[in-house]
Structures are given as structure tokens and as C-alpha cells.
Short mmCIF file of N, CA, C and O and ligand atoms in Angstrom, two decimals:
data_model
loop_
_atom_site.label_atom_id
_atom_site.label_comp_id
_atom_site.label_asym_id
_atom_site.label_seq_id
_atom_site.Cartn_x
_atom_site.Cartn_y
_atom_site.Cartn_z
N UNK A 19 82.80 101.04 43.31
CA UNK A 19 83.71 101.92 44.05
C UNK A 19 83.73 101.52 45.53
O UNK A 19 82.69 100.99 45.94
N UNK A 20 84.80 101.70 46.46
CA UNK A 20 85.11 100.89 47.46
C UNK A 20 84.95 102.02 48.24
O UNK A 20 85.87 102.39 48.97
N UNK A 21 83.82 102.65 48.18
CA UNK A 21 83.66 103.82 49.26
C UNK A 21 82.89 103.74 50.39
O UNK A 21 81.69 103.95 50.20
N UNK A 22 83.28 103.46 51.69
CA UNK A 22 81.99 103.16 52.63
C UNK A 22 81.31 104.35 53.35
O UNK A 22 81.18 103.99 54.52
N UNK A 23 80.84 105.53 53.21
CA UNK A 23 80.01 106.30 53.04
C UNK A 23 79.16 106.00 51.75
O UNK A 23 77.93 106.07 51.73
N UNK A 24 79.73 105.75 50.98
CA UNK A 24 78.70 105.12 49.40
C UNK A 24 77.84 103.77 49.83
O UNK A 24 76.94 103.22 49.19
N UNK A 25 78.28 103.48 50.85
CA UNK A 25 77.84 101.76 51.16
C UNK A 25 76.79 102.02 52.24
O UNK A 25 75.70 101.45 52.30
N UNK A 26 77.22 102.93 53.07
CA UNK A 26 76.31 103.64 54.01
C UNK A 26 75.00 104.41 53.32
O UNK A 26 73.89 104.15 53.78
N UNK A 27 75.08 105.11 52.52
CA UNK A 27 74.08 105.54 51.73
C UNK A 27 73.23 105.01 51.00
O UNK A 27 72.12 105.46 50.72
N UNK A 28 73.91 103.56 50.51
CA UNK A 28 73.28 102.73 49.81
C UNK A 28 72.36 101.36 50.46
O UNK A 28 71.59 100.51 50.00
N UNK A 29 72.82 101.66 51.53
CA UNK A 29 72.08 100.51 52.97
C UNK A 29 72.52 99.60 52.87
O UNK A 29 71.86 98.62 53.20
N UNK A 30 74.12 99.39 52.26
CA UNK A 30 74.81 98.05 52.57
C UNK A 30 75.42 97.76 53.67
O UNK A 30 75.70 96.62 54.07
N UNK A 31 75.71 99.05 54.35
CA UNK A 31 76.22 99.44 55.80
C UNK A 31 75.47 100.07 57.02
O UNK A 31 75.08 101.22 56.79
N UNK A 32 75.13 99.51 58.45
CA UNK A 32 73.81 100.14 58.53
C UNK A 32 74.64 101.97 59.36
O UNK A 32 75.85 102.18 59.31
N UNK A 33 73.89 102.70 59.85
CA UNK A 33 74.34 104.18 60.25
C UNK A 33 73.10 103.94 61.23
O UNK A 33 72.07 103.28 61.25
N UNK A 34 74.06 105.19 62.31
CA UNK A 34 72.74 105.73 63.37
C UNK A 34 72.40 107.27 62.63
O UNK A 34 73.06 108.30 62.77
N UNK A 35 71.11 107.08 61.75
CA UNK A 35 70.76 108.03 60.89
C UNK A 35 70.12 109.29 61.67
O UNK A 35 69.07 109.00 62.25
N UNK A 36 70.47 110.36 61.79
CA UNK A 36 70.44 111.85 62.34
C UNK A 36 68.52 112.31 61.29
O UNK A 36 67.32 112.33 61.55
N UNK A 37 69.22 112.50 60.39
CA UNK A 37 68.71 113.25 59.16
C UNK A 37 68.54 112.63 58.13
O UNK A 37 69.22 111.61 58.15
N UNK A 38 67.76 112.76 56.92
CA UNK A 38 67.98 112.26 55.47
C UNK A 38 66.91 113.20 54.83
O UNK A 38 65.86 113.66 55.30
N UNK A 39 67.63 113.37 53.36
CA UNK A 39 66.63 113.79 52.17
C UNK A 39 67.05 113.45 51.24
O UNK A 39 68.07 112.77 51.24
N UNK A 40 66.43 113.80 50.10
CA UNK A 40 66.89 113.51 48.94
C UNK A 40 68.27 113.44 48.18
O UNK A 40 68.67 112.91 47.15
N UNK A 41 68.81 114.23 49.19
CA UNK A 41 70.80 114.86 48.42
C UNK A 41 71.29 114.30 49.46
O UNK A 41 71.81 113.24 49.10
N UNK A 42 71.44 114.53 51.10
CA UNK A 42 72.02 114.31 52.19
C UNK A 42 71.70 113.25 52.66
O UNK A 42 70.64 112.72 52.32
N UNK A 43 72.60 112.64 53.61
CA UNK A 43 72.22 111.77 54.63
C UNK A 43 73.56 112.31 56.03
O UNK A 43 74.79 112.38 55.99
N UNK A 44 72.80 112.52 56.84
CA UNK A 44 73.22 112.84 58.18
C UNK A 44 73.62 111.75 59.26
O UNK A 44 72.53 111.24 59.55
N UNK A 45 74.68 111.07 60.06
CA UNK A 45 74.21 109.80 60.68
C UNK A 45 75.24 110.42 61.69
O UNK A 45 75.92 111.40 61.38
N UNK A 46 75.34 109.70 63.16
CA UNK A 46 76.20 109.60 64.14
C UNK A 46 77.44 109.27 63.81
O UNK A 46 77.46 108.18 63.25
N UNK A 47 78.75 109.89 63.97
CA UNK A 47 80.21 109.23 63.58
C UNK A 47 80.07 108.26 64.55
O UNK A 47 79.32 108.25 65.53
N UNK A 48 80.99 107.30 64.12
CA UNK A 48 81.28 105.91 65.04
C UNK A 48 82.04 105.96 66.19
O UNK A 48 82.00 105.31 67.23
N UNK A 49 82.95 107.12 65.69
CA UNK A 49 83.87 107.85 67.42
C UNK A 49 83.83 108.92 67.77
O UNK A 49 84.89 109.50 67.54
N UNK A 50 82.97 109.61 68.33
CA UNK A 50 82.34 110.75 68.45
C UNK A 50 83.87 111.42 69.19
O UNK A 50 84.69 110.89 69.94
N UNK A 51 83.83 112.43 68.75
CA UNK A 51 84.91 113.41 69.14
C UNK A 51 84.31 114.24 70.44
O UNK A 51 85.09 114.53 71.34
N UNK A 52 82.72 114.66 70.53
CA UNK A 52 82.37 114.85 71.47
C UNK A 52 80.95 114.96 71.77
O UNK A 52 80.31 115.01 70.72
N UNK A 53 80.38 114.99 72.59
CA UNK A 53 78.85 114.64 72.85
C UNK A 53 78.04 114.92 71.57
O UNK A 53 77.13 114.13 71.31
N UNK A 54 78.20 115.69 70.94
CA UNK A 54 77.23 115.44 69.64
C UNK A 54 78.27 115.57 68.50
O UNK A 54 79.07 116.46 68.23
N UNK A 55 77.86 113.87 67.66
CA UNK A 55 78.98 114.22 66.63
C UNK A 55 78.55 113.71 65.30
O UNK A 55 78.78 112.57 64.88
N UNK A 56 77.90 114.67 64.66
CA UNK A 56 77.51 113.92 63.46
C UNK A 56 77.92 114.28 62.00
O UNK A 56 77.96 115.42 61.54
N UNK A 57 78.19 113.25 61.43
CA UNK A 57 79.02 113.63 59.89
C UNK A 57 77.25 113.64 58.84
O UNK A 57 76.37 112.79 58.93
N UNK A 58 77.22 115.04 57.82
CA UNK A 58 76.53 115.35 57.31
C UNK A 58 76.98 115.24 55.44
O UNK A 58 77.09 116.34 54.90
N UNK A 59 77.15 114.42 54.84
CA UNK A 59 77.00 113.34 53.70
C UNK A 59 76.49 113.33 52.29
O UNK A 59 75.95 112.32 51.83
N UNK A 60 76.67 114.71 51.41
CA UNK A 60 75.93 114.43 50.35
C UNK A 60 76.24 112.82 49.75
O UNK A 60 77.25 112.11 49.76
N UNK A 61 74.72 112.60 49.17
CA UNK A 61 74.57 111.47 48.18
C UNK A 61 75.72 110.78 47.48
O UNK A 61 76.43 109.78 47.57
N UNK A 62 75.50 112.04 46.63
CA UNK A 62 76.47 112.14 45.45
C UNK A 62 77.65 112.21 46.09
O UNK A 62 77.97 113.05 46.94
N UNK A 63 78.67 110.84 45.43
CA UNK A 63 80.16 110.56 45.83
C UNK A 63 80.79 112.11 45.12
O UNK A 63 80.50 112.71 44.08
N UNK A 64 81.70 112.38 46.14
CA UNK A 64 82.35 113.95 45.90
C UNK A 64 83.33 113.23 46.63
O UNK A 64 82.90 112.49 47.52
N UNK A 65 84.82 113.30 46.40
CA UNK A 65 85.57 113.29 47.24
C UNK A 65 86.21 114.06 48.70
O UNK A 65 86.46 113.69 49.85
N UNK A 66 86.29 115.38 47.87
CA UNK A 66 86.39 116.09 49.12
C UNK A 66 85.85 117.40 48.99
O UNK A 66 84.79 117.31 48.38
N UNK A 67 86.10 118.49 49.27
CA UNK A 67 85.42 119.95 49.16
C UNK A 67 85.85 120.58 47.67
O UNK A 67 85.14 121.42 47.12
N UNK A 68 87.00 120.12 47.12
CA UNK A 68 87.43 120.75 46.13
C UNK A 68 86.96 119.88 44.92
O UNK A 68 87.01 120.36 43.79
N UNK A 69 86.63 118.95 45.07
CA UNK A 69 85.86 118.15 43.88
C UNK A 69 84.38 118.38 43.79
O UNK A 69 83.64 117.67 43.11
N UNK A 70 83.96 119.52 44.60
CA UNK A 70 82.83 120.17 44.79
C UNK A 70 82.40 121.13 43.66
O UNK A 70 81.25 121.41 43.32
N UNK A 71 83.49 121.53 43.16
CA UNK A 71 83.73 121.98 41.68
C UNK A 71 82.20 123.17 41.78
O UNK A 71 81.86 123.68 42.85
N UNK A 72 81.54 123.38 40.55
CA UNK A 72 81.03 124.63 40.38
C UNK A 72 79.43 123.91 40.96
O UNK A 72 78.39 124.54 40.75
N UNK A 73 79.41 122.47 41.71
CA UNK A 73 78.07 122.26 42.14
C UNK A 73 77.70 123.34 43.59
O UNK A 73 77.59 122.94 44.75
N UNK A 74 77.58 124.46 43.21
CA UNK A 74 76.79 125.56 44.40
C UNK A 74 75.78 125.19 44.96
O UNK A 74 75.47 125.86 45.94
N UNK A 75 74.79 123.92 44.58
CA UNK A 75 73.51 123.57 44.88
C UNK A 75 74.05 122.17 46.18
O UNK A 75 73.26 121.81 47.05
N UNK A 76 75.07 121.75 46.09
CA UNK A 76 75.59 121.18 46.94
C UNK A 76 75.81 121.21 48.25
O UNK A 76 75.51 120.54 49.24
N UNK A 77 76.51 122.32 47.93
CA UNK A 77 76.82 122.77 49.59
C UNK A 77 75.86 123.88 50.01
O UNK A 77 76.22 124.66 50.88
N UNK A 78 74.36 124.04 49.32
CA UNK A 78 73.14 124.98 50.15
C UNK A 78 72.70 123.30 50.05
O UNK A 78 72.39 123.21 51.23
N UNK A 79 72.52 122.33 49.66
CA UNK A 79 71.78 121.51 50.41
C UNK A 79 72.44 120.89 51.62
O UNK A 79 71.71 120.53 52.54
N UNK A 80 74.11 120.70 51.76
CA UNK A 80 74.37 120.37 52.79
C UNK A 80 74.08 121.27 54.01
O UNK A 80 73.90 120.74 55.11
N UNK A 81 74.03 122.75 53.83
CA UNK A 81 73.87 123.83 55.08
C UNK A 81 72.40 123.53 55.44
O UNK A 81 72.05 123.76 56.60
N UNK A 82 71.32 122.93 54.37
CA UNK A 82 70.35 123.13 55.07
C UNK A 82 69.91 121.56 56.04
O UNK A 82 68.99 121.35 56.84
N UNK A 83 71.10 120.59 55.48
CA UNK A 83 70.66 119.51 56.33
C UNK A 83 71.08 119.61 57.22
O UNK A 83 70.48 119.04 58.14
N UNK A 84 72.51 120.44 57.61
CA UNK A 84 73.16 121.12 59.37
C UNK A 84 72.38 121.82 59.76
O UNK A 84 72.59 122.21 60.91
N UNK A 85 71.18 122.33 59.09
CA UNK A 85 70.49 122.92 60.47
C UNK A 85 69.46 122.12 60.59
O UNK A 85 68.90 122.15 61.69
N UNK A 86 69.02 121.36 59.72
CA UNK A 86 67.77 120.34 60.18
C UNK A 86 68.38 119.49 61.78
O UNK A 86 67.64 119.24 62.73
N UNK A 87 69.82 119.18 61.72
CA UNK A 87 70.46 118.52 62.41
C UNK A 87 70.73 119.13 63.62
O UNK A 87 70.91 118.33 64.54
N UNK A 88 70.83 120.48 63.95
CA UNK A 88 71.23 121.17 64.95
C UNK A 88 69.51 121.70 65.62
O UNK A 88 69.30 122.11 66.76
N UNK A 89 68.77 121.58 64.85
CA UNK A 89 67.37 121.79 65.61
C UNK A 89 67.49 120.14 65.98
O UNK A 89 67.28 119.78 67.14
N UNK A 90 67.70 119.54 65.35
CA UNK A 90 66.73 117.99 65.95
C UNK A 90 67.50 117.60 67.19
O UNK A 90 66.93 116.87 67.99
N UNK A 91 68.82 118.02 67.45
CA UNK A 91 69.67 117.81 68.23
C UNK A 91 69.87 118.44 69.36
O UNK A 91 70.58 118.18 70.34
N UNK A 92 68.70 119.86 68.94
CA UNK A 92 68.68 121.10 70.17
C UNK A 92 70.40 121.37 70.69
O UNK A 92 70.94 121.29 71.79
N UNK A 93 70.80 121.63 69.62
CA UNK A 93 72.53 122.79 69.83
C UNK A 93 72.57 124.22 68.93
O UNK A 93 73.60 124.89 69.01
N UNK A 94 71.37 124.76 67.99
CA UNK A 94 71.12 124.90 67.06
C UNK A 94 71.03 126.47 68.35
O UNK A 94 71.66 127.35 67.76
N UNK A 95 70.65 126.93 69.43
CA UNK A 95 70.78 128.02 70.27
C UNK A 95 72.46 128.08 70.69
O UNK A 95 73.23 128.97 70.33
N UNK A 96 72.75 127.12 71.36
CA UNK A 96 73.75 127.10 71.97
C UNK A 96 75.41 126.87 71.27
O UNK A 96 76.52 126.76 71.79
N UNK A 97 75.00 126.87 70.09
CA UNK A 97 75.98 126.49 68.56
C UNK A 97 76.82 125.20 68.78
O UNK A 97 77.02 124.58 69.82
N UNK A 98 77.17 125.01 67.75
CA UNK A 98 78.44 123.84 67.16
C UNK A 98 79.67 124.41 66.55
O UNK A 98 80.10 125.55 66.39
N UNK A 99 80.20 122.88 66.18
CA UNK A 99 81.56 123.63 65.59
C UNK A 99 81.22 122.74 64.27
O UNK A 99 80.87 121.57 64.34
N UNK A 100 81.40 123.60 62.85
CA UNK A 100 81.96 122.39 61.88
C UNK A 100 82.90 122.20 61.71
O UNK A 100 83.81 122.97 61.98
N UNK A 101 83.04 121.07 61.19
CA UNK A 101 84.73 120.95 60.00
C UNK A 101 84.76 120.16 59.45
O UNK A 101 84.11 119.14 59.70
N UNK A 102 85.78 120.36 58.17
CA UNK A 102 85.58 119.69 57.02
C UNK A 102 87.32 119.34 56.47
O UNK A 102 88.09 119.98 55.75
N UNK A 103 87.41 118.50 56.95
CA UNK A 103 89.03 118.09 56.32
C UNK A 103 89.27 117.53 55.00
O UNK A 103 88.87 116.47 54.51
N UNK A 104 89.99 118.43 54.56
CA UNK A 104 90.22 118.00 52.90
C UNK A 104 91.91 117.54 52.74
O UNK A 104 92.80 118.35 53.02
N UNK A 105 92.23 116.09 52.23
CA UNK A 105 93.26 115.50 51.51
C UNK A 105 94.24 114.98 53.19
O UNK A 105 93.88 114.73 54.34
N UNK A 106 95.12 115.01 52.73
CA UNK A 106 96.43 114.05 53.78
C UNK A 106 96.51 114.73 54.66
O UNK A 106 96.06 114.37 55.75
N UNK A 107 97.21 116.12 54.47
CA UNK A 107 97.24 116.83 55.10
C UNK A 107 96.42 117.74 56.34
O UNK A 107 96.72 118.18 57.45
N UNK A 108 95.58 117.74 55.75
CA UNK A 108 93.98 118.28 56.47
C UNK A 108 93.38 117.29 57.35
O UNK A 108 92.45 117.41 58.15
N UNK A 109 94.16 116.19 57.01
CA UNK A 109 93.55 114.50 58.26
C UNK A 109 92.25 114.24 57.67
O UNK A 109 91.28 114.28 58.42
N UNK A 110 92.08 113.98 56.45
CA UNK A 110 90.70 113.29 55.60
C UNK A 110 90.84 111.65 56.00
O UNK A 110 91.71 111.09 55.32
N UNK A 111 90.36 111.02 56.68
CA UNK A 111 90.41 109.52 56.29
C UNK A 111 89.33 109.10 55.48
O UNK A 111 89.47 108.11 54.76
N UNK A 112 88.32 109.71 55.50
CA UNK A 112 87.37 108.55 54.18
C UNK A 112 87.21 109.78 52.89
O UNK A 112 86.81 110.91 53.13
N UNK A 113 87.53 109.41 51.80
CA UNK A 113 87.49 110.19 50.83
C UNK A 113 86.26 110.43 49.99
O UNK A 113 86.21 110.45 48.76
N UNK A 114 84.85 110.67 51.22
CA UNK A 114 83.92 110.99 50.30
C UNK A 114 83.86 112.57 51.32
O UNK A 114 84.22 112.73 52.49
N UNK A 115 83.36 113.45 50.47
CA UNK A 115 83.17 114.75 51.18
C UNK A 115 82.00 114.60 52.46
O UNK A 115 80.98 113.97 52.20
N UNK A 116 82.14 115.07 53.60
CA UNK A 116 81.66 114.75 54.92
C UNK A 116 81.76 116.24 56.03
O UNK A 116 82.80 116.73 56.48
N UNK A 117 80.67 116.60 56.20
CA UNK A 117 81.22 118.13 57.47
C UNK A 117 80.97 117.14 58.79
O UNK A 117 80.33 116.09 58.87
N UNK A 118 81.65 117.80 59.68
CA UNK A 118 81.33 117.24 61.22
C UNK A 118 80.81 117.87 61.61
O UNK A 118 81.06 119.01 61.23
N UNK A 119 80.00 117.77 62.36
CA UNK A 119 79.13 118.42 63.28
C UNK A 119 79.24 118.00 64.71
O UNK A 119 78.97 116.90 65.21
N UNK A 120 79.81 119.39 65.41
CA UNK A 120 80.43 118.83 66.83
C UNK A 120 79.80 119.65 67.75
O UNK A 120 79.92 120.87 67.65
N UNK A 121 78.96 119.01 68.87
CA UNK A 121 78.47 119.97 69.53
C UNK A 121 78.16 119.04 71.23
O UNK A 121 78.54 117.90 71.52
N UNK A 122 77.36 120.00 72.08
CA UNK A 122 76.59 119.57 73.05
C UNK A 122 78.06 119.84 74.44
O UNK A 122 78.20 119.43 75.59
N UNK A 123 78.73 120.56 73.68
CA UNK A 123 79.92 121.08 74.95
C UNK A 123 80.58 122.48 74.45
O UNK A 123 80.74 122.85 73.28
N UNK A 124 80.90 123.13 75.60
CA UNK A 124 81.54 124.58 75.11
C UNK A 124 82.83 124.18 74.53
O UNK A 124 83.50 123.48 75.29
N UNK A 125 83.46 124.48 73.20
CA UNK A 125 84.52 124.68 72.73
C UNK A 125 85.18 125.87 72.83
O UNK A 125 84.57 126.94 72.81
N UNK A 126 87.13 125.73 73.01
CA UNK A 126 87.27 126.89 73.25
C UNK A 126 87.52 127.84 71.81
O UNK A 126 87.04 127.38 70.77
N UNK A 127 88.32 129.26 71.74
CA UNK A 127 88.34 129.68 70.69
C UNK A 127 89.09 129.36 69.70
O UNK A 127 88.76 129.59 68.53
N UNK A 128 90.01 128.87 69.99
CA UNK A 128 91.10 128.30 69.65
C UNK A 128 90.58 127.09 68.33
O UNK A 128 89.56 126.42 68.48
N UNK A 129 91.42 126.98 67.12
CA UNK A 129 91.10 125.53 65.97
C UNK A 129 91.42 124.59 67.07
O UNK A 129 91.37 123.37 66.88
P1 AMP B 210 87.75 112.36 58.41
O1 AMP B 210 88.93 111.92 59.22
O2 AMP B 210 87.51 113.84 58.42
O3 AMP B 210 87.80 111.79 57.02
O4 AMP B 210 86.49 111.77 59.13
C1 AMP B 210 85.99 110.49 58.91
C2 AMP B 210 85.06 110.20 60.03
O5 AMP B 210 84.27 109.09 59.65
C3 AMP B 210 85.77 109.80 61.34
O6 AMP B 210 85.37 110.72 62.37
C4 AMP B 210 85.28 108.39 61.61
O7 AMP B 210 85.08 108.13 62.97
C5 AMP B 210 83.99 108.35 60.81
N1 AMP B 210 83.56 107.03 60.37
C6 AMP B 210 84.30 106.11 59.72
N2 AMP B 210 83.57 105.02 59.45
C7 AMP B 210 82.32 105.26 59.94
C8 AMP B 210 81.11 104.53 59.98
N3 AMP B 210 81.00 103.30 59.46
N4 AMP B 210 80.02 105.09 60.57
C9 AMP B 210 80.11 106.33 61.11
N5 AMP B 210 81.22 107.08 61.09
C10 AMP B 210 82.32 106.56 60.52
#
């Protein structure tokens, strides 16, 4: 499969690695949107949030690798923003499921 988050996970691609466990891998995006920007990665190829299907154990292991990530990163007081873009529309460019993790500046209230 021609997935490079799959290639990244698999250490064919190298990452500036945040986090890792057994399900997740956490690394630095390559164009940070803003002072802290890190995409948080289950293992397991999922395409996007809706191919997430009835795995519930999924997305409590991804919440608990965003906060491993927001303590190690010290934004974890001062909060982040996530987001998670699903399909064309939603602006997905790599089609493995991925949250952002955006932090280390005040955002306003506004999407
Ligand atoms: P999205 O547009 O939501 O699919 O987000 C994909 C994100 O992956 C973008 O923010 C890219 O900058 C990021 N990205 C793409 N390739 C890499 C890579 N090799 N290493 C780190 N981040 C990447």
C-alpha cells in the first residue's frame, strides 16, 4: 500500500518522533501550521475517522497519546487546538487517519 504515514510507521521514512506506543506514533508535521504542530497516528492504516468504524479502543488510545504529547510539549495547561480532516472536502491530503495537534500560540475562537 502506497501510504506514507504507513512508511513512516514502518521506518522506511524517517519522522521527528513526539511520542510512540504500541497503537500510536506521534511525530512533528513537516509544515507546521504553528509553533507546536504535531500529527498523532494510529498504527493501524484507517483511512480517515469514518473508517474508524466500531474500533472505540482506537480513538481512547489516540486521546491518550494527545495527552502524553501535550505534557511532553508543556501546552497541556495552556491548551491546543485539534483537528481532524476527513475526505476532499474537509482538506484530507494523506489518507491515513491523523489528529493535529496545534499549539504553543493563543488561537482565536473562531474554526
Ligand atoms: P491533512 O491535510 O489533514 O491530510 O494533513 C496532512 C499533514 O501531513 C499535513 O499537515 C502535512 O504537512 C503532513 N505531512 C505530510 N507528509 C509528512 C511527512 N513526511 N512528515 C510529517 N508530516 C507530513
Amino acid at each position: 500500500m502506497d501510504c506514507i504515514f504507513c512508511k513512516i510507521i514502518a521506518g522506511e521514512i524517517p519522522c521527528d518522533k513526539v511520542y510512540e506506543d504500541e497503537k500510536v506514533l506521534c511525530f512533528n508535521d513537516i509544515a507546521p501550521k504553528a509553533p507546536i504542530h504535531v500529527l498523532a497516528v494510529p498504527k493501524k492504516h484507517t483511512a480517515n475517522l469514518l473508517e474508524v468504524g466500531d474500533d472505540k479502543e482506537m480513538l481512547n488510545d489516540i486521546n491518550y497519546a494527545i495527552k502524553k504529547v501535550a505534557e511532553k510539549m508543556n501546552i497541556a495547561e495552556n491548551g491546543f487546538k485539534t483537528v481532524i480532516n476527513t475526505g476532499t472536502d474537509g482538506g484530507q491530503s494523506v489518507n491515513h487517519l491523523h489528529f493535529h495537534i496545534l499549539g504553543g500560540k493563543k488561537f482565536g475562537e473562531d474554526l
